[in-house]
């Protein structure tokens, strides 16, 4: 991730993050328990919202990690920051009680591999909590997302507007407990269970 993108990310997200997004994040993160893994923690926007848990946060961008340090310091819970990508997590099987992914799956190059890794490190019956923007169900809007994605991705560090994260979650074998839609289905919050056979 470029230094320029990391520098301007918070600035452009402030209007959303200070309003609806903060409420969505806070409500979703109440579901996190025990040892928590956060994927793609970015500038640490979630760190001050955790309560009563122990967080390990991975982020591939050194620039984002640097920008997240003040929020790590402001967190009420211990946060360990590790530079790593979601497709190859440096943790043993069944390490975490909960896994959190918020506005990150759109930028992961190999989303299927990231889902497999997330399942691997999450304990049996553990929770996976996601807040993402996704491919919309309305066909015209979905086609518009497809057309815009190459241009949007160049500006926003590879972000895919048309990623169907809900289908990826189902195909990975996770059990969807709850889905809430926002902004006519452009954003979704999901609670999933990692039920292992």
XYZ file of N, CA and C in Angstrom:
591
model
N 0.845 -1.193 0.000
C 0.000 0.000 0.000
C 0.879 1.240 0.000
N 0.502 2.200 -0.809
C 1.325 3.394 -0.933
C 1.231 4.280 0.302
N 2.304 5.038 0.507
C 2.338 5.980 1.626
C 1.283 7.071 1.436
N 1.072 7.496 0.193
C 0.085 8.547 -0.099
C -1.319 8.091 0.264
N -1.671 6.845 -0.133
C -3.008 6.337 0.167
C -3.222 6.231 1.675
N -2.230 5.719 2.389
C -2.370 5.580 3.848
C -2.501 6.948 4.514
N -1.802 7.930 3.967
C -1.847 9.279 4.538
C -3.233 9.901 4.417
N -3.888 9.694 3.285
C -5.174 10.351 3.022
C -6.390 9.506 3.387
N -6.187 8.231 3.751
C -7.312 7.326 4.002
C -8.249 7.875 5.081
N -7.712 8.199 6.230
C -8.555 8.689 7.327
C -9.268 9.988 6.951
N -8.564 10.867 6.261
C -9.147 12.164 5.885
C -10.423 11.969 5.066
N -10.361 11.085 4.080
C -11.519 10.875 3.210
C -12.619 10.050 3.880
N -12.254 9.241 4.879
C -13.241 8.384 5.536
C -13.925 9.046 6.730
N -13.410 10.172 7.194
C -13.941 10.819 8.404
C -15.455 11.025 8.371
N -16.049 11.548 7.289
C -17.502 11.771 7.310
C -18.302 10.503 7.593
N -17.873 9.384 7.021
C -18.564 8.120 7.262
C -18.233 7.545 8.628
N -16.935 7.584 8.990
C -16.492 6.951 10.233
C -17.016 7.653 11.485
N -17.259 8.945 11.423
C -17.776 9.655 12.586
C -19.297 9.523 12.709
N -19.924 8.987 11.690
C -21.378 8.833 11.720
C -21.795 7.376 11.785
N -22.402 6.910 10.699
C -23.001 5.576 10.646
C -21.985 4.454 10.856
N -20.814 4.584 10.239
C -19.839 3.496 10.314
C -19.413 3.206 11.751
N -19.240 4.245 12.546
C -18.812 4.042 13.933
C -19.842 3.230 14.701
N -21.122 3.505 14.472
C -22.195 2.747 15.129
C -22.197 1.298 14.674
N -22.009 1.097 13.368
C -21.975 -0.271 12.838
C -20.797 -1.041 13.430
N -19.634 -0.418 13.419
C -18.438 -1.075 13.968
C -18.623 -1.411 15.449
N -19.099 -0.435 16.217
C -19.258 -0.634 17.661
C -20.207 -1.799 17.943
N -21.319 -1.846 17.230
C -22.304 -2.914 17.429
C -21.717 -4.270 17.054
N -20.994 -4.331 15.941
C -20.409 -5.592 15.492
C -19.329 -6.079 16.451
N -18.470 -5.172 16.907
C -17.345 -5.565 17.760
C -17.765 -5.975 19.165
N -18.994 -5.650 19.565
C -19.522 -6.168 20.828
C -19.601 -7.690 20.819
N -19.661 -8.271 19.623
C -19.762 -9.731 19.481
C -18.418 -10.434 19.643
N -17.320 -9.673 19.599
C -15.988 -10.276 19.707
C -15.721 -10.737 21.139
N -15.118 -11.910 21.275
C -14.798 -12.455 22.600
C -13.401 -13.067 22.595
N -12.800 -13.138 23.776
C -11.537 -13.850 23.967
C -10.383 -13.280 23.180
N -9.631 -14.197 22.555
C -8.497 -13.795 21.715
C -9.031 -13.440 20.330
N -8.756 -12.218 19.903
C -9.305 -11.702 18.649
C -8.188 -11.469 17.642
N -8.427 -11.901 16.408
C -7.547 -11.559 15.297
C -8.273 -10.548 14.424
N -7.632 -9.411 14.161
C -8.193 -8.455 13.215
C -7.355 -8.466 11.941
N -8.021 -8.682 10.816
C -7.355 -8.705 9.518
C -7.339 -7.308 8.916
N -6.195 -6.902 8.397
C -6.104 -5.624 7.713
C -6.554 -4.469 8.577
N -5.879 -4.264 9.678
C -6.328 -3.289 10.682
C -6.159 -1.837 10.238
N -5.445 -1.612 9.131
C -5.352 -0.267 8.567
C -4.806 0.757 9.548
N -5.529 1.862 9.686
C -5.093 2.931 10.595
C -5.606 2.726 12.021
N -6.106 1.518 12.312
C -6.502 1.187 13.685
C -7.836 1.751 14.116
N -8.728 1.983 13.170
C -10.019 2.607 13.486
C -10.835 1.794 14.492
N -10.645 0.465 14.506
C -11.394 -0.378 15.449
C -10.795 -0.410 16.854
N -9.514 -0.100 16.986
C -8.819 -0.331 18.256
C -9.524 0.290 19.469
N -9.971 1.545 19.411
C -10.628 2.124 20.593
C -12.020 1.557 20.889
N -12.546 0.730 19.969
C -13.915 0.225 20.125
C -13.972 -1.152 20.788
N -12.841 -1.811 20.938
C -12.826 -3.135 21.566
C -12.976 -3.008 23.084
N -13.582 -4.036 23.678
C -13.745 -4.052 25.132
C -13.677 -5.496 25.626
N -12.867 -5.745 26.628
C -12.823 -7.049 27.279
C -12.232 -8.172 26.454
N -11.369 -7.837 25.491
C -10.751 -8.857 24.651
C -9.243 -8.589 24.551
N -8.555 -9.512 23.894
C -7.115 -9.368 23.618
C -6.946 -9.425 22.104
N -6.377 -8.392 21.497
C -6.371 -8.254 20.037
C -4.977 -8.454 19.446
N -4.925 -9.284 18.412
C -3.766 -9.361 17.541
C -4.216 -8.827 16.191
N -3.550 -7.802 15.706
C -3.952 -7.160 14.458
C -2.868 -7.342 13.409
N -3.272 -7.817 12.223
C -2.312 -7.915 11.126
C -2.635 -6.861 10.076
N -1.581 -6.355 9.453
C -1.718 -5.329 8.419
C -0.485 -5.440 7.510
N -0.697 -5.584 6.195
C 0.465 -5.735 5.307
C 1.257 -4.453 5.072
N 0.639 -3.292 5.258
C 1.293 -2.019 4.950
C 1.997 -1.421 6.162
N 3.306 -1.222 6.029
C 4.067 -0.581 7.110
C 3.582 0.851 7.345
N 3.147 1.515 6.283
C 2.652 2.889 6.408
C 1.369 2.940 7.250
N 0.477 1.978 7.004
C -0.771 1.920 7.784
C -0.475 1.584 9.246
N 0.441 0.656 9.475
C 0.806 0.292 10.849
C 1.312 1.522 11.599
N 2.163 2.283 10.938
C 2.714 3.496 11.553
C 1.600 4.472 11.936
N 0.613 4.603 11.070
C -0.481 5.540 11.324
C -1.452 5.019 12.391
N -1.411 3.712 12.657
C -2.331 3.128 13.632
C -1.818 3.182 15.066
N -0.556 3.519 15.265
C 0.059 3.488 16.600
C -0.678 4.377 17.612
N -1.080 5.616 17.267
C -1.815 6.425 18.251
C -3.123 5.767 18.712
N -3.822 5.112 17.803
C -5.068 4.438 18.198
C -4.779 3.180 19.012
N -3.677 2.521 18.729
C -3.261 1.376 19.552
C -3.027 1.848 20.983
N -2.376 2.989 21.132
C -2.106 3.549 22.459
C -3.380 3.952 23.180
N -4.407 4.342 22.416
C -5.675 4.783 23.007
C -6.625 3.627 23.314
N -6.257 2.427 22.900
C -7.134 1.275 23.096
C -7.249 0.899 24.576
N -8.437 0.436 24.964
C -8.674 -0.035 26.334
C -8.164 -1.453 26.537
N -7.831 -2.128 25.432
C -7.412 -3.535 25.497
C -6.021 -3.673 24.890
N -5.296 -4.741 25.244
C -3.986 -4.948 24.634
C -4.107 -5.255 23.136
N -3.291 -4.590 22.329
C -3.275 -4.798 20.882
C -1.849 -5.087 20.447
N -1.645 -6.238 19.802
C -0.359 -6.571 19.209
C -0.455 -6.360 17.707
N 0.459 -5.584 17.134
C 0.471 -5.292 15.699
C 1.540 -6.124 15.002
N 1.132 -6.808 13.925
C 2.057 -7.653 13.167
C 1.900 -7.326 11.684
N 3.025 -7.141 10.997
C 2.967 -6.892 9.559
C 2.860 -8.230 8.836
N 1.698 -8.476 8.247
C 1.451 -9.741 7.547
C 0.215 -9.576 6.671
N 0.106 -10.448 5.665
C -1.057 -10.460 4.785
C -2.052 -11.527 5.198
N -3.290 -11.380 4.752
C -4.368 -12.286 5.167
C -4.297 -13.648 4.497
N -3.565 -13.757 3.377
C -3.533 -15.035 2.655
C -2.565 -16.051 3.265
N -1.692 -15.594 4.149
C -0.747 -16.518 4.808
C -0.522 -16.013 6.228
N -1.397 -16.433 7.125
C -1.371 -15.940 8.497
C -0.310 -16.683 9.326
N 0.494 -15.941 10.070
C 1.588 -16.563 10.838
C 1.147 -17.085 12.204
N 0.066 -17.875 12.214
C -0.486 -18.380 13.471
C -0.855 -19.853 13.313
N -0.860 -20.563 14.433
C -1.234 -21.974 14.432
C -2.744 -22.129 14.243
N -3.155 -23.327 13.860
C -4.585 -23.636 13.745
C -5.281 -23.369 15.083
N -6.524 -22.965 15.014
C -7.399 -22.835 16.198
C -6.800 -21.920 17.277
N -6.238 -20.807 16.879
C -5.607 -19.882 17.832
C -6.595 -18.879 18.408
N -7.576 -18.447 17.607
C -8.408 -17.301 17.982
C -9.869 -17.675 18.222
N -10.472 -16.987 19.185
C -11.900 -17.165 19.475
C -12.769 -16.390 18.487
N -12.255 -15.250 18.021
C -12.998 -14.389 17.096
C -12.034 -13.825 16.057
N -12.561 -13.624 14.854
C -11.794 -12.963 13.793
C -12.633 -11.800 13.275
N -11.987 -10.651 13.095
C -12.666 -9.430 12.658
C -12.069 -8.980 11.328
N -12.932 -8.636 10.382
C -12.497 -8.074 9.096
C -13.454 -6.943 8.744
N -12.952 -5.712 8.722
C -13.810 -4.573 8.406
C -13.203 -3.743 7.290
N -13.951 -3.633 6.198
C -13.548 -2.874 5.017
C -12.137 -3.250 4.560
N -11.911 -4.545 4.485
C -10.597 -5.042 4.083
C -10.671 -6.052 2.945
N -11.747 -6.836 2.862
C -11.806 -7.902 1.861
C -11.826 -7.386 0.430
N -12.218 -6.161 0.239
C -12.217 -5.567 -1.105
C -10.804 -5.415 -1.666
N -9.800 -5.355 -0.803
C -8.425 -5.115 -1.261
C -7.520 -6.341 -1.178
N -8.005 -7.448 -0.638
C -7.171 -8.652 -0.530
C -7.062 -9.297 -1.909
N -5.842 -9.481 -2.428
C -5.696 -10.038 -3.785
C -6.343 -11.411 -3.965
N -6.133 -12.329 -3.019
C -6.697 -13.680 -3.121
C -7.675 -13.886 -1.966
N -8.921 -13.474 -2.184
C -9.929 -13.504 -1.121
C -10.267 -14.928 -0.683
N -10.286 -15.877 -1.628
C -10.602 -17.265 -1.271
C -9.566 -17.835 -0.308
N -8.300 -17.566 -0.598
C -7.221 -18.048 0.283
C -7.326 -17.395 1.660
N -7.697 -16.108 1.681
C -7.843 -15.399 2.956
C -8.975 -15.996 3.790
N -10.072 -16.377 3.138
C -11.161 -17.034 3.868
C -10.686 -18.363 4.455
N -9.936 -19.140 3.678
C -9.432 -20.428 4.170
C -8.508 -20.234 5.368
N -7.650 -19.227 5.309
C -6.744 -18.949 6.410
C -7.497 -18.472 7.655
N -8.500 -17.635 7.430
C -9.315 -17.138 8.540
C -9.997 -18.304 9.254
N -10.551 -19.235 8.485
C -11.189 -20.424 9.072
C -10.179 -21.278 9.836
N -8.991 -21.407 9.261
C -7.959 -22.264 9.876
C -7.557 -21.772 11.258
N -7.336 -20.476 11.403
C -6.826 -19.952 12.680
C -7.939 -19.679 13.696
N -9.181 -19.692 13.249
C -10.315 -19.489 14.160
C -10.745 -20.828 14.760
N -11.024 -20.823 16.041
C -11.422 -22.056 16.733
C -12.761 -22.584 16.229
N -13.006 -23.861 16.485
C -14.301 -24.457 16.163
C -15.425 -23.687 16.857
N -16.418 -23.343 16.103
C -17.577 -22.579 16.585
C -17.227 -21.138 16.957
N -16.018 -20.706 16.583
C -15.639 -19.322 16.830
C -16.401 -18.364 15.928
N -16.390 -17.090 16.288
C -17.125 -16.074 15.528
C -16.205 -15.383 14.525
N -16.757 -15.115 13.357
C -16.093 -14.285 12.362
C -17.023 -13.104 12.085
N -16.494 -11.908 12.293
C -17.296 -10.681 12.234
C -16.791 -9.819 11.090
N -17.694 -9.490 10.160
C -17.284 -8.768 8.957
C -18.177 -7.555 8.705
N -17.540 -6.469 8.283
C -18.240 -5.274 7.811
C -17.554 -4.871 6.514
N -18.258 -4.996 5.393
C -17.630 -4.816 4.089
C -18.569 -4.111 3.121
N -17.985 -3.469 2.106
C -18.810 -3.056 0.977
C -18.739 -4.183 -0.041
N -19.861 -4.436 -0.715
C -19.990 -5.654 -1.519
C -20.657 -5.371 -2.862
N -20.610 -6.375 -3.720
C -21.345 -6.324 -4.995
C -22.835 -6.238 -4.682
N -23.516 -5.288 -5.296
C -24.933 -5.080 -5.010
C -25.789 -6.082 -5.785
N -26.965 -6.405 -5.241
C -27.857 -7.375 -5.877
C -28.564 -6.785 -7.104
N -28.803 -5.488 -7.077
C -29.491 -4.841 -8.195
C -28.585 -4.922 -9.438
N -29.053 -5.588 -10.527
C -28.176 -5.862 -11.675
C -27.525 -4.629 -12.298
N -28.259 -3.555 -12.468
C -27.686 -2.362 -13.080
C -26.569 -1.767 -12.220
N -26.812 -1.728 -10.910
C -25.787 -1.195 -9.999
C -24.570 -2.119 -9.944
N -24.816 -3.435 -9.993
C -23.702 -4.395 -9.987
C -22.844 -4.222 -11.234
N -23.472 -3.996 -12.392
C -22.707 -3.783 -13.623
C -21.911 -2.476 -13.560
N -22.511 -1.467 -12.956
C -21.801 -0.204 -12.781
C -20.567 -0.402 -11.898
N -20.726 -1.197 -10.838
C -19.583 -1.498 -9.973
C -18.474 -2.197 -10.761
N -18.859 -3.152 -11.614
C -17.882 -3.868 -12.436
C -17.100 -2.901 -13.331
N -17.817 -1.992 -13.958
C -17.168 -1.052 -14.887
C -16.253 -0.067 -14.167
N -16.648 0.325 -12.967
C -15.856 1.307 -12.225
C -14.639 0.700 -11.527
N -14.692 -0.602 -11.251
C -13.655 -1.234 -10.436
C -12.226 -1.023 -10.949
N -11.939 -1.176 -12.260
C -10.542 -0.963 -12.699
C -10.024 0.440 -12.398
N -10.871 1.435 -12.571
C -10.458 2.815 -12.308
C -10.362 3.090 -10.805
N -11.375 2.605 -10.078
C -11.402 2.771 -8.624
C -10.199 2.080 -7.979
N -9.889 0.890 -8.472
C -8.770 0.135 -7.925
C -7.446 0.856 -8.077
N -7.275 1.561 -9.206
C -6.041 2.322 -9.419
C -5.900 3.468 -8.422
N -7.019 4.073 -8.070
C -7.006 5.199 -7.132
C -6.892 4.718 -5.688
N -7.612 3.626 -5.386
C -7.777 3.182 -3.989
C -7.051 1.881 -3.685
N -5.835 1.783 -4.196
C -4.927 0.702 -3.805
C -5.500 -0.699 -4.016
N -6.116 -0.915 -5.170
C -6.593 -2.249 -5.517
C -7.981 -2.598 -5.027
N -8.697 -1.657 -4.453
C -10.047 -1.921 -3.930
C -10.982 -2.356 -5.052
N -11.707 -3.459 -4.809
C -12.685 -3.979 -5.777
C -14.096 -3.627 -5.306
N -14.766 -2.796 -6.087
C -16.142 -2.415 -5.756
C -17.112 -3.570 -5.947
N -16.764 -4.527 -6.808
C -17.706 -5.574 -7.210
C -17.457 -6.926 -6.549
N -16.691 -6.965 -5.479
C -16.406 -8.257 -4.833
C -17.640 -8.783 -4.111
N -18.016 -10.022 -4.396
C -19.207 -10.640 -3.797
C -18.790 -11.400 -2.533
N -18.548 -10.648 -1.486
C -18.007 -11.209 -0.242
C -18.993 -12.148 0.447
N -20.286 -11.891 0.304
C -21.291 -12.768 0.929
C -21.225 -14.156 0.297
N -21.139 -14.220 -1.030
C -21.025 -15.522 -1.705
C -19.724 -16.223 -1.330
N -18.646 -15.470 -1.226
C -17.358 -16.054 -0.826
C -17.452 -16.667 0.572
N -18.156 -15.997 1.473
C -18.328 -16.521 2.835
C -19.104 -17.834 2.808
N -20.175 -17.864 2.018
C -20.973 -19.097 1.910
C -20.146 -20.232 1.299
N -19.444 -19.922 0.211
C -18.658 -20.945 -0.490
C -17.513 -21.482 0.363
N -17.038 -20.683 1.307
C -15.945 -21.119 2.174
C -16.411 -22.114 3.234
N -17.732 -22.232 3.392
C -18.279 -23.171 4.370
C -18.610 -22.563 5.719
N -18.470 -21.257 5.840
C -18.858 -20.589 7.087
C -20.377 -20.561 7.217
N -20.849 -20.607 8.461
C -22.281 -20.522 8.731
C -22.660 -19.069 8.976
N -23.544 -18.531 8.152
C -23.981 -17.147 8.322
C -25.080 -17.096 9.380
N -24.796 -16.424 10.470
C -25.750 -16.289 11.571
C -26.642 -15.067 11.360
N -26.038 -13.981 10.878
C -26.796 -12.736 10.715
C -26.151 -11.875 9.629
N -26.995 -11.269 8.814
C -26.531 -10.265 7.849
C -27.406 -9.029 8.001
N -26.773 -7.886 8.106
C -27.489 -6.609 8.091
C -26.987 -5.800 6.907
N -27.909 -5.205 6.182
C -27.550 -4.403 5.010
C -27.690 -2.918 5.318
N -26.801 -2.140 4.699
C -26.818 -0.681 4.855
C -26.645 -0.042 3.484
N -27.176 1.146 3.337
C -27.061 1.900 2.076
C -27.509 1.045 0.889
N -28.740 0.491 1.025
C -29.373 -0.300 -0.041
C -28.543 -1.516 -0.470
N -27.815 -2.089 0.491
C -27.052 -3.302 0.221
C -25.647 -3.075 -0.269
N -25.196 -1.826 -0.325
C -23.812 -1.561 -0.714
C -22.843 -2.011 0.384
N -23.259 -1.871 1.640
C -22.465 -2.319 2.785
C -23.235 -3.384 3.546
N -22.508 -4.365 4.074
C -23.136 -5.409 4.889
C -22.310 -5.639 6.152
N -22.984 -6.014 7.220
C -22.319 -6.491 8.436
C -22.771 -7.932 8.651
N -21.824 -8.826 8.852
C -22.142 -10.253 9.005
C -21.548 -10.809 10.289
N -22.336 -11.652 10.938
C -21.830 -12.503 12.016
C -21.847 -13.924 11.467
N -20.677 -14.588 11.485
C -20.557 -15.950 10.976
C -19.996 -16.863 12.053
N -20.274 -18.154 11.912
C -19.715 -19.167 12.814
C -18.803 -20.089 12.026
N -17.681 -20.410 12.632
C -16.705 -21.312 12.001
C -16.931 -22.721 12.519
N -17.969 -23.375 12.015
C -18.321 -24.714 12.484
C -17.465 -25.723 11.716
N -16.548 -26.370 12.438
C -15.640 -27.325 11.808
C -16.181 -28.741 11.984
N -16.067 -29.537 10.926
C -16.599 -30.921 10.992
C -15.659 -31.800 11.805
